[in-house]
Structure formats: C-alpha cells, structure tokens
Coordinates of C-alpha atoms in Angstrom, one line a residue:
M1 CA 0.1 14.7 -3.9
S2 CA 0.0 11.4 -5.6
W3 CA 2.6 8.7 -4.9
N4 CA 4.4 9.1 -8.3
K5 CA 5.1 12.7 -7.0
L6 CA 7.0 11.4 -4.1
S7 CA 10.8 10.9 -3.7
Y8 CA 12.1 7.3 -3.5
R9 CA 14.9 8.3 -1.6
I10 CA 12.3 9.9 1.3
I11 CA 8.8 8.5 0.8
F12 CA 8.7 5.3 3.0
C13 CA 11.1 6.1 5.7
L14 CA 10.7 9.5 7.2
L15 CA 11.6 9.6 10.6
L16 CA 10.7 11.5 13.8
A17 CA 12.7 12.4 16.4
F18 CA 11.7 12.1 20.4
M19 CA 13.9 14.5 22.3
L20 CA 15.5 12.9 25.6
S21 CA 16.6 15.8 27.6
I22 CA 13.1 18.1 27.4
P23 CA 9.8 17.5 27.9
C24 CA 9.2 19.4 24.5
A25 CA 11.2 19.6 20.9
F26 CA 10.2 23.3 20.5
A27 CA 12.6 26.3 21.3
D28 CA 9.7 28.6 23.0
S29 CA 7.2 27.9 25.6
N30 CA 4.0 27.8 23.4
D31 CA 1.6 25.1 23.9
I32 CA 1.9 22.5 21.0
T33 CA -1.0 20.1 21.7
A34 CA -3.9 20.4 19.4
G35 CA -6.0 17.8 21.3
K36 CA -7.1 14.4 20.3
G37 CA -8.2 14.2 16.8
M38 CA -7.7 18.0 16.4
T39 CA -4.6 18.8 14.3
N40 CA -5.7 18.9 10.5
S41 CA -2.4 19.6 9.2
I42 CA 1.6 19.9 10.1
V43 CA 4.2 21.2 7.8
L44 CA 8.0 20.5 8.4
T45 CA 10.8 21.5 6.0
L46 CA 14.3 19.3 5.6
G47 CA 16.9 21.3 7.3
K48 CA 14.9 24.0 8.7
A49 CA 13.6 24.5 12.2
D50 CA 10.2 26.2 11.3
V51 CA 6.9 23.9 11.7
F52 CA 3.6 24.9 11.0
I53 CA 0.4 23.5 12.7
N54 CA -2.8 23.9 11.3
G55 CA -1.0 27.3 10.1
N56 CA 0.3 28.3 13.1
K57 CA 4.2 28.8 13.2
K58 CA 6.3 27.0 15.8
T59 CA 10.2 26.8 16.2
L60 CA 11.7 23.3 16.4
E61 CA 14.9 22.4 18.4
A62 CA 15.6 19.5 16.2
P63 CA 14.8 20.2 12.5
P64 CA 14.2 17.4 10.2
V65 CA 17.6 16.1 9.0
L66 CA 18.7 13.7 6.2
D67 CA 20.7 11.1 7.7
G68 CA 22.0 8.6 4.8
D69 CA 18.7 7.4 3.1
Y70 CA 16.5 8.6 5.8
T71 CA 15.0 12.1 6.8
L72 CA 14.4 12.3 10.7
V73 CA 12.2 14.8 12.5
P74 CA 11.2 15.3 16.1
F75 CA 9.1 12.5 17.8
R76 CA 7.8 14.3 20.5
F77 CA 6.7 17.1 18.8
L78 CA 4.4 15.1 16.3
G79 CA 3.0 13.2 19.3
E80 CA 2.1 15.9 21.4
A81 CA 0.9 17.9 18.0
L82 CA -1.4 15.0 17.5
G83 CA -2.7 14.9 20.9
A84 CA -0.8 11.8 21.5
K85 CA 0.7 10.2 24.4
V86 CA 4.3 9.6 24.2
D87 CA 6.7 7.8 26.7
W88 CA 10.2 7.1 27.0
Y89 CA 11.9 4.1 28.8
G90 CA 15.1 4.8 29.8
E91 CA 16.0 1.7 31.3
D92 CA 15.4 -0.3 27.9
Q93 CA 15.8 2.5 25.5
S94 CA 12.6 2.3 24.4
V95 CA 9.5 4.9 23.0
T96 CA 6.0 4.3 22.9
L97 CA 3.1 6.4 21.1
T98 CA -0.7 6.0 22.0
L99 CA -3.4 7.9 20.0
N100 CA -6.7 6.4 19.4
G101 CA -6.4 3.0 21.4
K102 CA -3.7 2.5 19.1
T103 CA 0.0 2.1 20.6
I104 CA 3.3 2.1 18.6
A105 CA 6.4 1.0 20.1
L106 CA 10.0 1.1 19.0
S107 CA 13.4 0.2 20.6
I108 CA 17.0 2.1 20.3
N109 CA 19.0 0.5 17.3
S110 CA 16.2 -2.0 16.9
K111 CA 14.4 -2.8 13.4
A112 CA 11.8 -4.6 15.4
A113 CA 8.6 -2.3 16.4
S114 CA 5.0 -3.3 17.2
V115 CA 1.5 -1.7 16.5
S116 CA -0.9 -2.6 19.3
G117 CA 1.3 -5.7 20.2
N118 CA 1.6 -6.9 16.4
K119 CA 5.1 -7.2 15.5
V120 CA 6.7 -5.2 12.6
D121 CA 9.8 -5.0 10.9
L122 CA 11.6 -1.6 10.2
D123 CA 13.9 -1.1 7.2
A124 CA 16.0 1.3 9.7
P125 CA 15.9 1.0 13.4
A126 CA 15.4 3.8 15.8
K127 CA 18.3 5.6 16.7
I128 CA 19.9 8.6 19.0
I129 CA 21.4 11.7 17.0
N130 CA 22.4 14.7 18.8
G131 CA 20.4 13.8 22.1
F132 CA 17.2 12.9 20.1
T133 CA 15.7 9.7 19.6
M134 CA 14.9 8.7 15.7
V135 CA 12.1 6.6 14.7
P136 CA 10.3 6.3 11.2
L137 CA 7.7 8.8 10.2
R138 CA 5.7 7.2 7.3
F139 CA 5.7 3.9 9.8
V140 CA 4.6 5.9 12.7
G141 CA 2.2 8.3 10.9
E142 CA 0.4 5.8 8.8
A143 CA -0.2 3.7 11.7
L144 CA -1.8 6.6 13.3
N145 CA -3.7 7.0 10.3
Q146 CA -2.1 10.1 9.2
K147 CA -1.7 11.0 5.7
I148 CA 2.1 11.8 4.7
D149 CA 3.0 14.0 1.6
W150 CA 6.9 14.4 0.4
D151 CA 7.2 17.8 -2.0
A152 CA 10.9 16.9 -3.5
V153 CA 11.0 20.3 -5.0
T154 CA 10.3 22.3 -1.7
K155 CA 11.7 19.4 0.7
R156 CA 8.4 20.0 2.3
I157 CA 6.8 17.0 4.7
T158 CA 2.9 17.7 5.0
I159 CA 1.1 15.3 7.5
Q160 CA -2.6 15.1 7.3
S161 CA -5.0 13.9 9.9
R162 CA -7.8 11.9 8.8
T163 CA -10.4 12.2 11.6
D164 CA -13.4 11.4 9.6
E165 CA -15.4 8.6 10.2
S166 CA -15.2 7.3 6.7
K167 CA -11.1 7.1 6.8
K168 CA -10.9 5.5 10.5
A169 CA -10.9 1.9 9.0
G170 CA -7.9 2.7 6.7
A171 CA -5.1 2.1 8.6
A172 CA -4.6 -1.5 8.8
L173 CA -5.3 -4.4 6.0
L174 CA -6.6 -7.9 6.9
W175 CA -4.7 -10.1 4.2
Y176 CA -1.6 -8.4 4.1
D177 CA 0.7 -6.4 6.4
Q178 CA 0.5 -2.8 5.6
F179 CA 3.6 -1.7 6.9
Q180 CA 6.1 -4.0 5.4
L181 CA 4.1 -3.4 1.8
A182 CA 5.0 0.4 2.2
A183 CA 8.6 -0.9 3.1
Y184 CA 8.8 -2.7 0.1
R185 CA 7.6 0.3 -2.1
N186 CA 11.2 1.7 -1.1
S187 CA 13.2 -1.3 -1.6
I188 CA 11.9 -4.7 -2.6
P189 CA 14.2 -7.6 -1.5
S190 CA 16.1 -9.4 -4.1
N191 CA 14.5 -12.9 -3.4
L192 CA 10.9 -10.9 -4.4
S193 CA 11.8 -9.1 -7.4
S194 CA 10.5 -12.1 -9.9
S195 CA 7.3 -11.9 -7.7
L196 CA 6.8 -7.8 -8.3
K197 CA 7.4 -8.4 -11.9
A198 CA 4.4 -11.2 -11.9
V199 CA 2.6 -8.9 -10.2
L200 CA 3.3 -5.9 -12.7
N201 CA 2.9 -8.1 -15.3
S202 CA -0.5 -9.2 -14.3
A203 CA -1.6 -5.5 -13.5
A204 CA -0.6 -4.6 -17.1
K205 CA -2.8 -7.0 -18.2
Y206 CA -5.9 -5.8 -16.0
E207 CA -5.3 -2.1 -17.1
K208 CA -6.0 -3.4 -20.5
E209 CA -9.2 -5.1 -20.0
K210 CA -12.8 -3.9 -19.8
P211 CA -13.9 -4.3 -16.1
P212 CA -16.3 -6.9 -15.6
A213 CA -20.2 -6.2 -14.6
V214 CA -22.9 -7.9 -12.8
T215 CA -25.2 -7.1 -15.9
D216 CA -23.0 -8.8 -18.1
K217 CA -24.8 -11.8 -18.3
S218 CA -27.5 -12.2 -21.4
V219 CA -30.0 -14.9 -19.7
L220 CA -31.9 -13.7 -16.6
I221 CA -33.6 -16.5 -14.2
S222 CA -37.4 -15.3 -13.4
G223 CA -37.6 -12.3 -11.1
A224 CA -34.2 -11.5 -11.0
S225 CA -32.9 -8.2 -12.2
P226 CA -29.6 -7.6 -14.4
H227 CA -27.9 -6.0 -11.3
D228 CA -28.6 -9.2 -8.9
F229 CA -25.6 -11.7 -8.6
V230 CA -26.6 -15.0 -9.7
S231 CA -24.4 -18.4 -9.0
M232 CA -24.8 -22.0 -9.3
A233 CA -24.2 -24.4 -6.6
I234 CA -20.8 -25.7 -8.0
Y235 CA -21.4 -29.3 -6.6
Y236 CA -24.8 -30.0 -8.2
W237 CA -25.1 -32.0 -11.5
P238 CA -28.0 -32.8 -13.9
D239 CA -29.8 -36.2 -12.9
S240 CA -29.1 -38.8 -15.5
S241 CA -32.4 -40.6 -14.4
K242 CA -34.4 -37.4 -15.6
T243 CA -35.1 -36.2 -19.2
D244 CA -34.2 -32.6 -18.0
G245 CA -31.7 -33.5 -15.6
K246 CA -33.6 -31.6 -13.0
P247 CA -33.7 -31.1 -10.3
Y248 CA -29.9 -31.2 -10.3
I249 CA -28.3 -33.7 -7.6
R250 CA -25.4 -33.4 -5.2
K251 CA -22.0 -35.0 -5.8
D252 CA -19.7 -33.4 -3.0
G253 CA -16.4 -32.1 -3.9
Q254 CA -17.1 -32.6 -8.0
I255 CA -17.2 -29.0 -9.6
N256 CA -19.7 -28.7 -12.1
P257 CA -18.1 -26.5 -15.1
E258 CA -21.5 -25.1 -15.8
K259 CA -21.2 -22.7 -12.9
D260 CA -19.0 -20.9 -15.3
D261 CA -21.5 -20.1 -18.3
P262 CA -20.7 -16.0 -18.4
S263 CA -24.5 -15.8 -20.3
K264 CA -26.0 -16.9 -16.6
Y265 CA -23.7 -16.5 -14.0
D266 CA -21.6 -14.1 -12.3
A267 CA -19.4 -16.1 -9.8
D268 CA -16.2 -16.3 -12.1
R269 CA -16.7 -12.6 -13.1
M270 CA -16.8 -11.5 -9.8
S271 CA -13.8 -13.8 -9.0
R272 CA -11.9 -11.9 -11.7
M273 CA -12.9 -8.4 -10.7
I274 CA -11.6 -9.6 -7.0
T275 CA -8.1 -10.6 -8.6
A276 CA -8.0 -7.9 -11.1
V277 CA -8.5 -5.3 -8.1
D278 CA -6.1 -6.9 -5.6
Q279 CA -3.2 -7.2 -8.3
L280 CA -4.1 -3.4 -9.3
S281 CA -3.8 -1.9 -6.1
L282 CA -1.0 -4.1 -4.8
A283 CA 1.1 -2.9 -7.8
Y284 CA 0.0 0.4 -7.0
I285 CA 1.3 0.3 -3.0
L286 CA 4.4 -1.1 -4.3
T287 CA 5.6 1.2 -7.0
G288 CA 3.4 4.3 -5.8
K289 CA 2.3 4.8 -9.8
E290 CA -1.2 6.1 -9.9
T291 CA -2.1 4.3 -13.2
Y292 CA -2.5 1.2 -10.9
A293 CA -4.8 2.8 -8.8
S294 CA -6.8 4.4 -11.7
A295 CA -7.3 1.2 -13.3
A296 CA -8.5 -0.7 -10.0
S297 CA -10.8 2.4 -9.2
K298 CA -12.2 1.5 -12.9
Y299 CA -13.2 -2.1 -11.6
L300 CA -14.6 -1.2 -8.4
R301 CA -16.8 1.7 -9.7
A302 CA -18.4 -1.0 -12.5
W303 CA -18.9 -3.6 -9.9
F304 CA -20.2 -1.6 -6.8
L305 CA -20.8 1.9 -7.8
D306 CA -22.1 2.7 -11.4
D307 CA -25.6 3.0 -11.8
S308 CA -25.8 1.0 -15.1
T309 CA -23.8 -1.7 -13.9
K310 CA -23.5 -2.1 -10.2
M311 CA -24.6 -5.1 -8.3
N312 CA -27.4 -5.0 -5.9
P313 CA -26.0 -5.7 -2.3
H314 CA -27.5 -9.1 -1.8
M315 CA -27.0 -12.8 -2.9
N316 CA -30.5 -13.9 -3.2
Y317 CA -30.0 -15.9 -6.3
A318 CA -26.2 -17.2 -5.2
Q319 CA -25.7 -20.7 -5.5
G320 CA -29.2 -21.9 -7.3
I321 CA -29.8 -25.5 -7.9
P322 CA -31.4 -26.1 -11.0
G323 CA -34.9 -27.5 -11.0
K324 CA -35.1 -26.9 -7.5
S325 CA -34.4 -23.4 -6.1
D326 CA -33.0 -19.8 -7.5
G327 CA -31.0 -19.3 -4.8
T328 CA -29.8 -21.0 -1.5
P329 CA -28.5 -19.7 1.6
T330 CA -25.0 -21.3 1.3
G331 CA -24.4 -18.9 -1.7
I332 CA -23.1 -16.2 0.8
I333 CA -20.2 -17.9 1.0
D334 CA -19.5 -16.7 -2.7
G335 CA -18.9 -13.5 -1.4
Y336 CA -16.0 -14.5 0.9
R337 CA -13.0 -13.0 -1.1
L338 CA -14.9 -9.6 -0.8
I339 CA -12.8 -9.3 2.6
S340 CA -10.0 -8.8 0.0
V341 CA -11.8 -5.7 -1.7
V342 CA -11.8 -4.2 1.8
D343 CA -8.1 -4.3 2.1
S344 CA -8.0 -2.9 -1.9
V345 CA -10.2 0.0 -1.0
H346 CA -8.0 0.9 2.1
I347 CA -4.9 0.9 0.0
L348 CA -6.6 3.1 -2.8
E349 CA -7.1 5.4 0.0
S350 CA -4.0 7.3 -0.5
S351 CA -4.6 7.9 -4.5
E352 CA -5.8 10.6 -6.0
S353 CA -7.6 8.7 -8.3
W354 CA -9.7 7.2 -5.5
T355 CA -12.4 10.1 -4.3
T356 CA -14.2 10.6 -1.5
A357 CA -17.3 9.9 -3.3
D358 CA -16.0 6.5 -4.4
D359 CA -15.1 6.1 -0.6
Q360 CA -18.5 6.6 0.6
G361 CA -20.2 4.6 -2.1
M362 CA -18.2 1.6 -1.3
K363 CA -18.9 2.0 2.4
A364 CA -22.7 2.6 1.5
W365 CA -22.7 -0.9 -0.3
F366 CA -21.0 -2.8 2.3
S367 CA -23.3 -1.2 5.0
D368 CA -26.3 -2.3 2.9
Y369 CA -24.8 -5.9 2.2
L370 CA -24.0 -6.4 5.8
K371 CA -27.8 -5.5 6.8
W372 CA -28.8 -8.0 4.2
M373 CA -26.5 -10.6 5.5
Q374 CA -27.9 -10.0 9.0
T375 CA -31.5 -9.3 8.5
S376 CA -32.6 -11.5 5.4
K377 CA -33.7 -15.0 6.0
P378 CA -30.7 -16.3 3.8
G379 CA -28.4 -14.5 6.0
Q380 CA -29.9 -15.8 9.1
V381 CA -29.8 -19.4 7.9
E382 CA -26.0 -19.1 6.8
G383 CA -25.2 -17.5 10.0
M384 CA -26.6 -20.5 11.9
A385 CA -24.2 -23.1 9.3
A386 CA -22.1 -25.2 11.9
N387 CA -19.2 -26.0 9.5
N388 CA -17.0 -23.5 7.4
H389 CA -19.8 -21.8 5.9
G390 CA -20.6 -20.3 9.3
V391 CA -17.4 -19.3 10.2
W392 CA -17.0 -17.5 7.0
Y393 CA -20.1 -15.9 7.6
D394 CA -18.7 -14.4 10.7
A395 CA -15.5 -13.5 9.3
Q396 CA -17.5 -11.5 6.4
T397 CA -19.8 -9.9 8.7
A398 CA -17.2 -8.8 11.0
A399 CA -15.0 -7.4 8.5
Y400 CA -17.5 -5.5 6.8
A401 CA -18.9 -4.2 10.3
W402 CA -15.0 -3.0 11.0
F403 CA -14.9 -1.5 7.2
V404 CA -18.0 0.7 7.8
G405 CA -17.1 1.6 11.2
Q406 CA -19.0 -0.6 13.3
N407 CA -16.3 -1.8 15.4
D408 CA -18.6 -2.7 18.4
L409 CA -20.6 -4.9 16.1
A410 CA -17.2 -6.6 14.6
K411 CA -16.1 -6.8 18.1
L412 CA -19.2 -8.7 19.4
I413 CA -19.0 -11.0 16.4
V414 CA -15.5 -12.0 17.4
E415 CA -16.2 -12.7 20.9
E416 CA -19.4 -14.9 20.1
A417 CA -17.3 -16.8 17.8
K418 CA -15.0 -18.1 20.6
K419 CA -18.0 -20.4 21.9
K420 CA -20.2 -20.4 18.9
R421 CA -17.5 -21.5 16.6
I422 CA -14.1 -22.8 18.4
D423 CA -16.0 -24.5 20.9
S424 CA -18.5 -26.2 18.6
Q425 CA -16.2 -26.9 15.3
I426 CA -12.6 -27.3 16.8
E427 CA -12.0 -30.5 19.0
P428 CA -9.1 -30.3 21.7
D429 CA -6.7 -32.3 19.3
G430 CA -7.3 -29.4 16.8
T431 CA -9.2 -31.9 14.5
M432 CA -12.6 -30.3 12.8
P433 CA -14.9 -33.2 12.4
L434 CA -17.0 -31.4 10.1
E435 CA -14.7 -31.0 7.5
L436 CA -12.7 -34.1 8.0
Q437 CA -16.3 -35.8 6.9
R438 CA -16.2 -34.2 3.3
T439 CA -14.7 -35.6 -0.1
K440 CA -12.3 -32.8 0.3
S441 CA -10.9 -33.3 3.7
L442 CA -7.6 -30.9 3.6
H443 CA -9.1 -28.7 1.3
Y444 CA -11.9 -27.9 3.9
T445 CA -9.7 -27.9 6.8
V446 CA -7.5 -25.5 5.0
F447 CA -10.4 -23.6 4.1
N448 CA -12.0 -23.3 7.5
L449 CA -8.6 -22.0 9.1
E450 CA -8.7 -19.3 6.6
A451 CA -11.7 -18.1 7.9
F452 CA -10.9 -18.5 11.3
I453 CA -7.9 -16.6 10.9
S454 CA -9.4 -13.9 8.8
L455 CA -11.9 -13.4 11.9
A456 CA -9.1 -13.5 14.0
R457 CA -7.1 -10.5 12.0
V458 CA -10.4 -8.6 12.4
G459 CA -10.5 -9.0 16.0
E460 CA -6.6 -7.4 16.1
Q461 CA -8.2 -4.4 14.9
V462 CA -11.2 -3.9 17.0
G463 CA -9.4 -5.4 20.5
N464 CA -10.8 -8.8 20.7
N465 CA -8.1 -11.4 20.9
L466 CA -9.2 -14.5 19.3
W467 CA -5.9 -16.0 18.9
D468 CA -5.1 -16.9 22.6
Y469 CA -8.8 -18.1 23.2
T470 CA -8.7 -21.5 24.8
S471 CA -11.8 -23.3 25.9
T472 CA -11.8 -25.3 29.2
D473 CA -11.1 -28.5 27.5
G474 CA -8.3 -27.2 25.2
R475 CA -10.1 -26.2 22.3
S476 CA -8.3 -23.4 20.2
L477 CA -7.9 -21.6 16.9
K478 CA -3.8 -22.6 17.5
R479 CA -4.6 -26.0 18.6
A480 CA -6.3 -26.5 15.1
I481 CA -3.6 -24.7 13.2
L482 CA -0.9 -27.0 15.0
F483 CA -2.9 -29.9 13.6
A484 CA -2.8 -28.8 10.1
L485 CA 0.8 -27.6 10.3
P486 CA 2.7 -30.8 9.6
Y487 CA 0.3 -31.6 6.4
V488 CA 0.8 -28.4 4.8
T489 CA 4.7 -28.3 5.4
G490 CA 5.2 -31.7 4.1
I491 CA 6.5 -33.2 7.1
K492 CA 3.3 -35.7 7.0
Q493 CA 1.3 -36.9 4.2
W494 CA -2.2 -36.5 4.5
E495 CA -4.5 -39.8 4.9
L496 CA -8.0 -38.8 4.8
K497 CA -10.1 -38.5 1.6
D498 CA -9.3 -35.7 -0.8
I499 CA -10.3 -36.3 -4.2
E500 CA -8.9 -32.7 -5.0
G501 CA -5.1 -34.0 -3.9
T502 CA -3.0 -33.2 -0.8
K503 CA -1.4 -29.6 -1.7
P504 CA -3.1 -26.8 0.2
D505 CA -4.6 -23.7 -1.5
P506 CA -2.0 -21.4 -2.4
L507 CA -3.5 -18.4 -0.4
F508 CA -3.1 -20.4 2.8
A509 CA 0.6 -19.6 2.8
R510 CA -0.2 -16.0 3.8
F511 CA -2.6 -17.4 6.4
I512 CA 0.4 -19.4 8.0
A513 CA 2.4 -16.3 8.1
M514 CA -0.2 -14.7 9.8
A515 CA -0.5 -17.0 12.4
S516 CA 3.2 -17.1 12.7
K517 CA 3.1 -13.4 14.1
Q518 CA 1.4 -15.2 17.3
D519 CA 3.7 -18.1 17.4
E520 CA 7.1 -18.0 16.4
S521 CA 7.8 -22.0 16.3
I522 CA 5.5 -21.5 13.2
N523 CA 7.9 -22.4 10.0
V524 CA 6.7 -20.4 7.5
L525 CA 9.7 -20.8 5.1
K526 CA 8.9 -24.7 4.9
A527 CA 5.1 -23.9 4.8
T528 CA 5.7 -21.4 1.9
N529 CA 8.1 -23.7 -0.1
Y530 CA 5.7 -26.8 0.3
I531 CA 2.6 -24.6 -0.7
L532 CA 3.9 -22.3 -3.3
G533 CA 6.9 -24.3 -4.6
D534 CA 8.5 -22.3 -7.3
A535 CA 5.4 -19.9 -8.2
K536 CA 6.2 -16.2 -7.9
G537 CA 3.7 -13.3 -7.6
V538 CA 1.0 -12.1 -5.0
E539 CA 0.9 -14.9 -2.6
R540 CA 4.7 -14.7 -2.3
I541 CA 4.7 -11.0 -1.7
A542 CA 1.3 -11.3 0.7
T543 CA 3.2 -14.3 2.6
S544 CA 6.3 -12.1 2.8
S545 CA 4.7 -9.2 4.1
F546 CA 3.5 -11.1 7.4
S547 CA 7.2 -12.8 7.8
P548 CA 9.6 -10.8 5.8
N549 CA 12.4 -12.9 7.2
N550 CA 11.5 -16.3 6.5
N551 CA 10.7 -15.7 2.6

C-alpha cells in the first residue's frame, strides 16, 4: 500500500503496548514467538482483539485502540511475535526491545527515546493505559526494519518483516535522521513550513525535467565509452606559455569553469542527478506522495540501471588533466555525494514505484563500484591519500559496503580509520595541517570533517564507534570538531588563507547537528543560523532532523 493511501491521522504514530502485569499479552496460552526473523506478517484491526500472525489467529487481551491522535497496540505481543527480546525496568519505568543487534529504549511519559544508543525525539511519549505500556509502533517497527501499512477503510494495521538481505540495510539513513523525517510527515513544525515549501517547489521542478544521463555528452575522449563517467580536474588551467595551453597547470583553489562543459564532462550532470533524487525522495518521505517517489526512481534508473543510459561502475576517466592524463585517482572524490544516493534508495524502499528489481540493480551497481574502488589501481592509489581524499575514500567505501550488506567490511574500514586517518591527520589540538596548507583552508577543514562524520555515521550502523576514539596523545574526531566550532558559529574569525571566503559550506550545518547527538554542548542553533542564515530548504530540514529542538 502506497503512502498516499495511509491515514494522516494514524500513519506516523501507531503505538504498541507492553503489558505490565502478565508475561504475554494474549488471552490464550498459545506460543506466539515466531522466532528471530521468522514472522512474515502481523495483521491487527483497530478496536478488535483478534490478531493474525502469518495467518494464524490469536486473541489479544489489549486490542489496538485510538488514544487522541494515536493508535495503540500491544508492545510485548509485537516484540515476541517478531522474535525480539523485550524487557521492562520498573525502577525507572522504561522498556527495551532488542532484535538483530538493535535495541530500542523508551521511558514512560517521556518523548526521549534511543535506537542503539542514538537519541531520537518522539511526537508522543510512551504511557501506561489500563495497565499496559504504550509506545510508538511506526517508530519501533521501522527502527526494526518492519514495513507498516494502514488501511483507513478497514482500520487494519499490517506489519511485514523485511528479512531478505536486500532490505537489511534499509533501517537507517546516513545524512538524515529517518525517524525524525517520519515524524515530520505527520506534522511539520511551523518554523520548517517554508523549508518544506522550498523542497516541494524544487521537487516539482525536477518532476518536469528529463533525468540526466552519463550518455548525454557528445564529445568522447579516446578509448572511453559513452557510459563512462568523464570529468576534468577542477583546479587546472591552460598554460599561457604554450600555444595550445597544454598540458594544463594547477592553480589550487581556482575553479576552471571549463569543468562544466556539458559536451565533454559529466560532473555537473551527476551533481544535478543527485540533487534531484535527494529533493524528490525527501519530498516523498515528508508527504507520502507517490508522484515524488516515481520521479526519483526515474532519475536513478536513467543514471544507474537502464541499459541505454547507465553509468559504468568506475571512475577511470574522472578528473582528467588536458594534455597530461585522461583520468586521475583523485577523481574518485567526484563520487562522494553518491552517499546521498544510498540514503535516497533507502527512503524509496517503502514506495510502490521502487521495485525489487530496482533495489537489486542498485545494490549490484554499488557492489561493482565498491569492487573497482578497492581493486583498481586508481582506487588503491586514492585509498592511500593522506588528506581529505583518503577520508572520503573510506567514507565512500564504508557506506557502499554497508549499503550492499558487507557489514564486516564496513566495520573494518571504520576501525582502520582510527589510526590510519585520525592519528595521521588530526593533531592533538584538533587542527588538520594538510587542510590548513590549502588556499581554501577553512573550506577543506570543513570538507574533511564532513568525510570523518560520514564515516562515523556508518560506524553507528555497523557497531564501531568512531566518535569516541581518542589516540594516546589526544587526537580525535571530537577534538577536530571542537577546533572548528568557533569558526562555523561566528564566534571567531578565520584568520588563515581562504580565497573562497570564510562562510562554511551549507551542507556542514547538518554535520554539526549529527555531531551534537554525541556532544550536547554543541550549539546547533548558533551554527545553523551562521551557516544557513535565512536560507530555507533541504539543509534546514536535514539539520533539524538531527536536532529538532534547536532549529
């Protein structure tokens, strides 16, 4: 059932109830535990005690009920039906549910919750009604990777398990907080209404446009296929001392507009594709309207899946230098925003427009791309880079490994980054010398922090904590963030060279908000106001998703 068929009154905050007085929420003695990952479907009806687990009828002592704007259903029943471990802690009035290594914790009469230690804000607090503890179903269900549908006509709730490997990565996002976005679908805060309007306006524009494809270029370099991604090293310019200007020479920080020549290069096309997919998928999750998901799916198919237009999964011709090389290892960084595509695919998994074949095709593409990154000569060279290129290489490979289900590899990449990246790039005072040497020193300090934080976000998903790592002499990601913080909140003026100016990349606002979930002393509101100013749109919503009380 598509989101646009779901009741806005029910969809986001169906609740589960945990029975306090007896160990099971059923009136009969039948065993309800289906076993870990074995339950395929659970069907309940509002106001009725009958429940069907994989087609088998059971009877609840506490039927689903409507309480104000929220529907409540039995929590212990759901946990046991899914094969989860359910615990009640009477002393502090809290409950936990653990499944597949993920733990959800809620407290009675509190809107604060957590998923595997990560804080989440709920629209409604857990509460006790008629002796049962009530907690949010959609929050709990989606946190445990369950698909939940509501039929407004029959008042029926259907919970379906996603147990196949292709869906396991879909329980979380990296550059957004998925639980808060789901809450916004039900009720967007008034201070974000103009940002939602901006997102929807952008999405409407992208709906009307033809999806770009890597095959749109008309001029090919020797040996390249139309399906090969081609880009130019952005800081290279014609050599005025040469008749033909070749080979081009480097001018650090000075961007050559030739890089956007659509007849030759694909970087701008790929950027437009990623932005369109991001805006459309965000519009979908915020509104539930299938038209946005359908449009986003078309963009993804054109770039990654359709035989006539899809990009080959490599970057052999990225950031070439005219007169010198057709491609360079540093060109791999052109793909760093593909991490956003991973998020978009996860968002689209609940859509009717996004098929199983689409999902499998995307994972196959990223599996091939990941293999190329790790085994090709350009990939291996880029993986050894000592600056932001190396960190973005790790952030990408870890994210793609997690996306395709290679969690052990993702976890290893995060673990190795502790010494390979933090120990070697971050000083005990939080500075990153290789980035400070650049002509855009603040820009690259922020850019490298975005890479580190992206990597830490992957670590959250695979159980490897990069946030709290500290070397024996005090080097850490948190220290680097604290060094930069005064300069991205306007408290201090950046005094080192930066030919681009001293206002951080707007994308960095959401990364500061991500970091604030690990350190409550970070003033997200101050950073957001300084970085974004009066700007409305996706960055404002993304930032708020991580820090809803500070925007």
